[in-house]
Amino acid sequence: MTVPVLAVAAAFLLSLLLPFGLKPLLNRLGVLDVPNERSSHTTTTVRGVGITVAVGLLAGLLLLLPAVPGQERPLLGVVASVAAAAALLGWIEDYRGVSVRMRALLQCLIGAAGTALIVHLAEASWWWVPVGALAIAGYINAANFMDGNNGISGLHGLAAGLLFAAAGVFEDQRWLLFAGLVVAASFAAFLPWNLGRG
């Protein structure tokens, strides 16, 4: 089995199977989202299961490292690091709660740090750093807002991953092609958990 196929398969299987173990644990710990006037769901729902997508995604991205050219590995590493930091922050928010101000500040810092690393690696303009900080923080919040709607997180991630993969083909960037396929596989596997729930 080639490295990209193994990475995509690992991302898919982890994202599909890990919720079987995590969801009952979160339920026992009382990590629940009780609907309120801002909720898009109508029943009490377990929070935090999305971390399983992040685990699948990160495992897939790490498995990809040997399959991409050496000069592209740092870019893949930055993407994995930003995803890990955002997922960790989301998990802490789901499990313990984080104030809105602190969460916004940390999201902007994650975005700024990730963009700064990409700017450095790509030798691009440093003006991209504030743009990237706001874009990444905004994107995280948009994803969080969608999360309560049945299927939208899984379908959105699947579509975004396929678009990244297509961009990788058109731009001849193997790391982006493979990373996009890993993103798509991770979110496709989450669909059974995300559709028709809450």
GROMACS .gro file of N, CA and C in nm, residues 7-8 25 32 40 63 67 75 80 83 103 107 112 114 120 129 177 181:
model
   54
    7ALA      N    1  -0.221   0.685   0.439
    7ALA     CA    2  -0.256   0.804   0.516
    7ALA      C    3  -0.405   0.834   0.507
    8VAL      N    4  -0.461   0.825   0.387
    8VAL     CA    5  -0.605   0.850   0.368
    8VAL      C    6  -0.687   0.743   0.440
   25LEU      N    7  -1.785   0.783   2.668
   25LEU     CA    8  -1.704   0.842   2.774
   25LEU      C    9  -1.747   0.986   2.801
   32LEU      N   10  -2.196   1.768   2.776
   32LEU     CA   11  -2.319   1.776   2.697
   32LEU      C   12  -2.347   1.920   2.656
   40SER      N   13  -2.859   2.552   1.720
   40SER     CA   14  -2.928   2.505   1.601
   40SER      C   15  -2.982   2.364   1.620
   63LEU      N   16   0.140   1.073   0.855
   63LEU     CA   17   0.177   0.960   0.769
   63LEU      C   18   0.216   1.005   0.628
   67ALA      N   19   0.580   1.097   0.192
   67ALA     CA   20   0.532   1.092   0.053
   67ALA      C   21   0.545   1.224  -0.020
   75LEU      N   22   0.563   2.296   0.490
   75LEU     CA   23   0.428   2.349   0.471
   75LEU      C   24   0.324   2.253   0.529
   80ALA      N   25  -0.050   2.093   0.972
   80ALA     CA   26  -0.079   1.999   1.080
   80ALA      C   27  -0.073   2.068   1.216
   83ALA      N   28  -0.381   2.291   1.261
   83ALA     CA   29  -0.497   2.205   1.285
   83ALA      C   30  -0.495   2.149   1.427
  103ARG      N   31  -1.081   3.290   2.392
  103ARG     CA   32  -1.090   3.203   2.274
  103ARG      C   33  -1.057   3.281   2.148
  107GLN      N   34  -0.740   3.204   1.908
  107GLN     CA   35  -0.763   3.172   1.767
  107GLN      C   36  -0.682   3.265   1.677
  112ALA      N   37  -0.214   3.378   1.339
  112ALA     CA   38  -0.096   3.462   1.312
  112ALA      C   39   0.030   3.379   1.308
  114GLY      N   40   0.063   3.050   1.247
  114GLY     CA   41   0.063   2.965   1.128
  114GLY      C   42   0.090   3.042   1.001
  120HIS      N   43   0.710   3.298   0.602
  120HIS     CA   44   0.855   3.276   0.606
  120HIS      C   45   0.899   3.169   0.506
  129VAL      N   46   0.022   3.821   0.740
  129VAL     CA   47   0.007   3.770   0.877
  129VAL      C   48  -0.123   3.817   0.942
  177LEU      N   49  -0.242   1.827  -0.252
  177LEU     CA   50  -0.327   1.719  -0.306
  177LEU      C   51  -0.350   1.613  -0.199
  181LEU      N   52  -0.692   1.521   0.034
  181LEU     CA   53  -0.756   1.389   0.039
  181LEU      C   54  -0.770   1.339   0.182
   0.00000   0.00000   0.00000
